[in-house]
Tab-separated table of C-alpha atoms in Angstrom:
chain	number	residue	atom	x	y	z
A	107	MET	CA	103.190	54.709	94.810
A	108	GLN	CA	106.068	52.943	93.087
A	109	ILE	CA	104.700	51.838	89.719
A	110	GLY	CA	106.594	49.098	87.907
A	111	GLY	CA	104.499	49.095	84.741
A	112	ILE	CA	101.016	49.039	83.251
A	113	GLN	CA	99.004	46.897	80.880
A	114	LYS	CA	96.627	49.113	78.965
A	115	THR	CA	93.861	46.559	78.439
A	116	SER	CA	92.924	43.195	79.906
A	117	LEU	CA	89.854	41.035	79.399
A	118	LEU	CA	90.996	38.350	81.863
A	119	ASP	CA	92.282	39.848	85.102
A	120	TYR	CA	89.031	41.392	86.362
A	121	PRO	CA	86.083	39.000	85.898
A	122	ASP	CA	83.564	40.333	83.358
A	123	ILE	CA	85.264	43.743	83.340
A	124	ILE	CA	87.464	45.433	80.735
A	125	SER	CA	90.346	46.747	82.772
A	126	ALA	CA	93.797	48.263	82.824
A	127	ILE	CA	96.445	46.744	85.080
A	128	VAL	CA	98.903	48.731	87.164
A	129	PHE	CA	101.862	46.835	88.609
A	130	THR	CA	103.435	48.084	91.829
A	131	GLN	CA	107.050	47.525	92.833
A	132	GLY	CA	108.176	45.647	95.919
A	133	CYS	CA	107.091	42.384	97.533
A	134	ASN	CA	107.737	40.859	100.952
A	135	PHE	CA	107.531	37.287	99.579
A	136	ARG	CA	110.131	35.424	97.521
A	137	CYS	CA	108.050	32.663	95.934
A	138	GLY	CA	110.227	30.667	93.549
A	139	TYR	CA	107.503	30.453	90.893
A	140	CYS	CA	106.882	34.236	90.846
A	141	HIS	CA	106.223	35.283	87.247
A	142	ASN	CA	106.943	38.976	87.956
A	143	PRO	CA	110.420	38.714	89.522
A	144	GLU	CA	111.390	42.142	88.186
A	145	LEU	CA	108.808	43.702	90.526
A	146	ILE	CA	110.046	42.154	93.762
A	147	THR	CA	112.569	44.879	94.625
A	148	LEU	CA	112.127	48.639	94.445
A	149	ASN	CA	113.833	50.474	91.611
A	150	LYS	CA	115.012	54.047	92.005
A	151	GLU	CA	113.307	54.982	88.753
A	152	PRO	CA	109.658	53.840	88.603
A	153	ALA	CA	108.256	52.992	85.184
A	154	LEU	CA	105.546	55.612	85.581
A	155	THR	CA	104.556	58.268	88.103
A	156	PRO	CA	101.079	58.212	89.652
A	157	SER	CA	100.254	61.460	87.826
A	158	GLY	CA	101.374	59.854	84.570
A	159	PHE	CA	99.113	56.889	85.249
A	160	PHE	CA	96.124	59.130	85.911
A	161	GLU	CA	96.819	61.023	82.694
A	162	PHE	CA	96.708	57.698	80.871
A	163	LEU	CA	93.553	56.640	82.713
A	164	ASN	CA	91.835	59.857	81.730
A	165	THR	CA	92.263	58.882	78.080
A	166	ARG	CA	90.584	55.519	78.747
A	167	LYS	CA	87.265	56.815	80.022
A	168	GLY	CA	84.482	55.115	78.119
A	169	LYS	CA	86.867	52.368	76.987
A	170	LEU	CA	87.667	50.729	80.318
A	171	ASP	CA	85.431	49.812	83.234
A	172	GLY	CA	88.001	49.061	85.910
A	173	VAL	CA	91.584	49.014	87.130
A	174	VAL	CA	93.459	46.056	88.576
A	175	ILE	CA	96.162	46.961	91.105
A	176	THR	CA	98.679	44.146	91.384
A	177	GLY	CA	102.375	43.679	91.972
A	178	GLY	CA	104.591	42.965	93.662
A	179	GLU	CA	102.473	43.474	96.745
A	180	PRO	CA	100.345	46.641	96.514
A	181	CYS	CA	99.629	46.733	100.257
A	182	MET	CA	103.280	47.670	100.845
A	183	GLN	CA	102.641	51.014	99.118
A	184	SER	CA	102.148	53.949	101.483
A	185	GLY	CA	99.989	55.825	98.962
A	186	LEU	CA	97.695	52.921	98.125
A	187	ILE	CA	94.476	54.211	99.712
A	188	ASN	CA	94.647	57.627	98.059
A	189	PHE	CA	95.604	55.968	94.787
A	190	ILE	CA	92.464	53.818	94.944
A	191	LYS	CA	90.310	56.792	95.922
A	192	ASN	CA	91.546	58.767	92.926
A	193	ILE	CA	90.766	55.875	90.583
A	194	LYS	CA	87.276	55.596	92.048
A	195	ASP	CA	86.747	59.356	91.714
A	196	MET	CA	87.410	58.951	87.984
A	197	GLY	CA	84.526	56.500	87.755
A	198	PHE	CA	86.424	53.210	87.504
A	199	LEU	CA	85.931	49.999	89.466
A	200	VAL	CA	88.958	48.770	91.445
A	201	LYS	CA	90.243	45.233	91.906
A	202	LEU	CA	93.141	44.654	94.297
A	203	ASP	CA	95.465	41.647	94.153
A	204	THR	CA	97.184	40.854	97.456
A	205	ASN	CA	99.131	38.137	99.255
A	206	GLY	CA	97.256	38.847	102.493
A	207	ALA	CA	100.291	39.686	104.615
A	208	PHE	CA	98.992	43.144	105.563
A	209	PRO	CA	95.503	42.806	107.086
A	210	SER	CA	95.591	46.287	108.638
A	211	VAL	CA	96.006	47.822	105.170
A	212	LEU	CA	93.354	45.498	103.776
A	213	LYS	CA	90.853	46.858	106.308
A	214	GLU	CA	91.486	50.354	104.959
A	215	VAL	CA	91.167	49.217	101.351
A	216	ILE	CA	87.884	47.312	101.707
A	217	PRO	CA	85.564	50.384	101.844
A	218	PHE	CA	86.895	51.590	98.483
A	219	ALA	CA	87.611	48.381	96.551
A	220	ASP	CA	85.086	46.518	94.421
A	221	TYR	CA	86.895	43.184	94.158
A	222	ILE	CA	89.706	41.533	96.131
A	223	ALA	CA	91.832	38.624	94.896
A	224	MET	CA	94.040	37.019	97.540
A	225	ASP	CA	96.721	34.446	96.879
A	226	ILE	CA	96.668	31.396	99.117
A	227	LYS	CA	100.208	30.101	98.857
A	228	GLY	CA	99.368	26.817	100.544
A	229	PRO	CA	98.315	25.573	103.967
A	230	LEU	CA	99.622	27.830	106.716
A	231	TYR	CA	102.239	25.283	107.795
A	232	LYS	CA	103.894	25.500	104.364
A	233	TYR	CA	103.950	29.286	103.993
A	234	ASN	CA	107.563	29.760	105.056
A	235	ASP	CA	108.769	27.083	102.634
A	236	ILE	CA	106.800	28.369	99.655
A	237	THR	CA	107.417	32.084	100.206
A	238	GLN	CA	111.053	31.639	101.314
A	239	VAL	CA	110.569	34.138	104.155
A	240	ASN	CA	109.312	33.944	107.737
A	241	ILE	CA	105.592	34.715	107.676
A	242	GLU	CA	103.288	35.635	110.547
A	243	THR	CA	100.630	33.216	109.382
A	244	GLU	CA	98.037	34.606	111.794
A	245	LYS	CA	98.020	37.687	109.544
A	246	ILE	CA	97.204	35.497	106.555
A	247	LYS	CA	94.259	34.008	108.445
A	248	GLU	CA	93.148	37.482	109.535
A	249	SER	CA	93.151	38.692	105.926
A	250	ILE	CA	91.095	35.679	104.851
A	251	ASP	CA	88.499	36.483	107.512
A	252	ILE	CA	88.440	40.177	106.561
A	253	ILE	CA	87.848	39.372	102.907
A	254	MET	CA	85.190	36.734	103.519
A	255	ASN	CA	83.258	39.101	105.768
A	256	SER	CA	83.774	42.209	103.623
A	257	GLY	CA	80.533	42.050	101.637
A	258	ILE	CA	82.366	42.735	98.354
A	259	ASN	CA	83.246	40.395	95.517
A	260	TYR	CA	86.358	38.331	96.100
A	261	GLU	CA	88.312	35.274	95.096
A	262	PHE	CA	91.071	33.164	96.558
A	263	ARG	CA	93.609	31.507	94.288
A	264	THR	CA	96.594	29.194	94.452
A	265	THR	CA	99.355	28.686	91.921
A	266	VAL	CA	99.810	24.924	91.933
A	267	VAL	CA	103.297	23.436	91.633
A	268	LYS	CA	103.015	19.680	92.085
A	269	TYR	CA	106.018	19.083	94.348
A	270	GLN	CA	104.900	21.833	96.748
A	271	LEU	CA	101.302	20.764	97.413
A	272	ASN	CA	99.850	17.297	98.037
A	273	ILE	CA	96.288	16.105	98.635
A	274	ASP	CA	96.486	16.650	102.395
A	275	ASP	CA	97.637	20.212	101.739
A	276	PHE	CA	94.586	20.903	99.594
A	277	ILE	CA	92.345	19.553	102.334
A	278	ALA	CA	94.046	21.956	104.760
A	279	ILE	CA	93.494	24.833	102.321
A	280	GLY	CA	89.839	23.844	101.992
A	281	LYS	CA	89.431	24.020	105.761
A	282	LEU	CA	91.352	27.321	105.890
A	283	ILE	CA	88.933	29.061	103.507
A	284	LYS	CA	85.872	26.967	104.301
A	285	GLY	CA	82.700	28.631	103.040
A	286	ALA	CA	84.517	30.823	100.519
A	287	GLU	CA	82.553	31.866	97.447
A	288	LYS	CA	85.214	31.269	94.812
A	289	TYR	CA	88.606	29.553	94.667
A	290	TYR	CA	90.821	29.283	91.605
A	291	LEU	CA	93.473	26.640	91.100
A	292	GLN	CA	96.057	28.156	88.770
A	293	LYS	CA	98.161	25.748	86.748
A	294	PHE	CA	101.843	26.550	87.135
A	295	VAL	CA	103.322	27.378	83.730
A	296	PRO	CA	107.149	27.619	83.778
A	297	SER	CA	107.612	30.602	81.459
A	298	LYS	CA	109.436	33.042	83.761
A	299	THR	CA	110.343	32.439	87.415
A	300	LEU	CA	112.296	33.999	90.260
A	301	ASP	CA	113.977	30.673	91.026
A	302	LYS	CA	115.401	29.361	87.758
A	303	SER	CA	115.249	25.764	89.034
A	304	MET	CA	111.449	26.070	89.001
A	305	MET	CA	111.543	26.006	85.221
A	306	ASN	CA	111.899	22.220	85.514
A	307	LYS	CA	108.865	21.794	87.778
A	308	CYS	CA	105.361	20.827	86.718
A	309	THR	CA	101.758	21.041	87.841
A	310	TYR	CA	99.108	18.316	88.173
A	311	SER	CA	97.419	16.596	85.234
A	312	LYS	CA	93.824	17.339	84.266
A	313	GLN	CA	92.696	14.070	85.853
A	314	GLU	CA	94.561	14.838	89.085
A	315	PHE	CA	93.051	18.315	89.204
A	316	SER	CA	89.587	16.804	88.856
A	317	LYS	CA	90.212	14.783	92.025
A	318	ILE	CA	91.540	17.856	93.846
A	319	ILE	CA	88.525	19.927	92.797
A	320	HIS	CA	86.178	17.188	94.029
A	321	ILE	CA	87.897	17.221	97.440
A	322	LEU	CA	87.871	21.011	97.722
A	323	SER	CA	84.212	21.243	96.723
A	324	ALA	CA	83.296	19.821	100.126
A	325	TYR	CA	84.573	23.080	101.675
A	326	ILE	CA	84.253	25.784	99.015
A	327	LYS	CA	81.215	26.886	96.997
A	328	SER	CA	82.954	27.203	93.621
A	329	VAL	CA	86.332	25.677	92.699
A	330	ILE	CA	87.636	26.534	89.238
A	331	LEU	CA	90.728	25.459	87.319
A	332	ARG	CA	92.482	28.008	85.167
């Protein structure tokens, strides 16, 4: 595991759970709006070793309920499954954040995870444009199906930059994850980005989001703006 950093306490990242966040290094996507650009490439010197993280976690027993594993893209990590198992053995719940590009790894994770959050970058036909890499979109669809049929708690979420996604795109997303339990629309906030030109971009207005949520509600059980 290549650990890029930790956040000792979070009340927001794992619904209804007090958690710590561990950030992994390395991502196969190059989304311009990425707010963790420092985690995209692997550094020779990780911020923390796995043993160091478990030492920290041992001091948080009774204070935390869960651990969020995010990135970067955690499913690129060869030691991910054992890392999750060790966290579970310590009595913590585990939430995994993923971009869905590695369904074979996701299948291995599901038996040990308690919550999965998958980013939906857009409709499948826009994935290459938004991620700035060539994506095997059938793997994205496979991951969606795995998660929806997993039997564990999950959410899908999209960071919304106005120029990237139009109404027809949201309809396509609704059809892509039709029947999903929970879908979050995340307002793009230009505070830190991989592509500096994205700092000049905006998201939709509250009124526009209301229309989008109404459209998506025909396909998805719960659509939430955050």
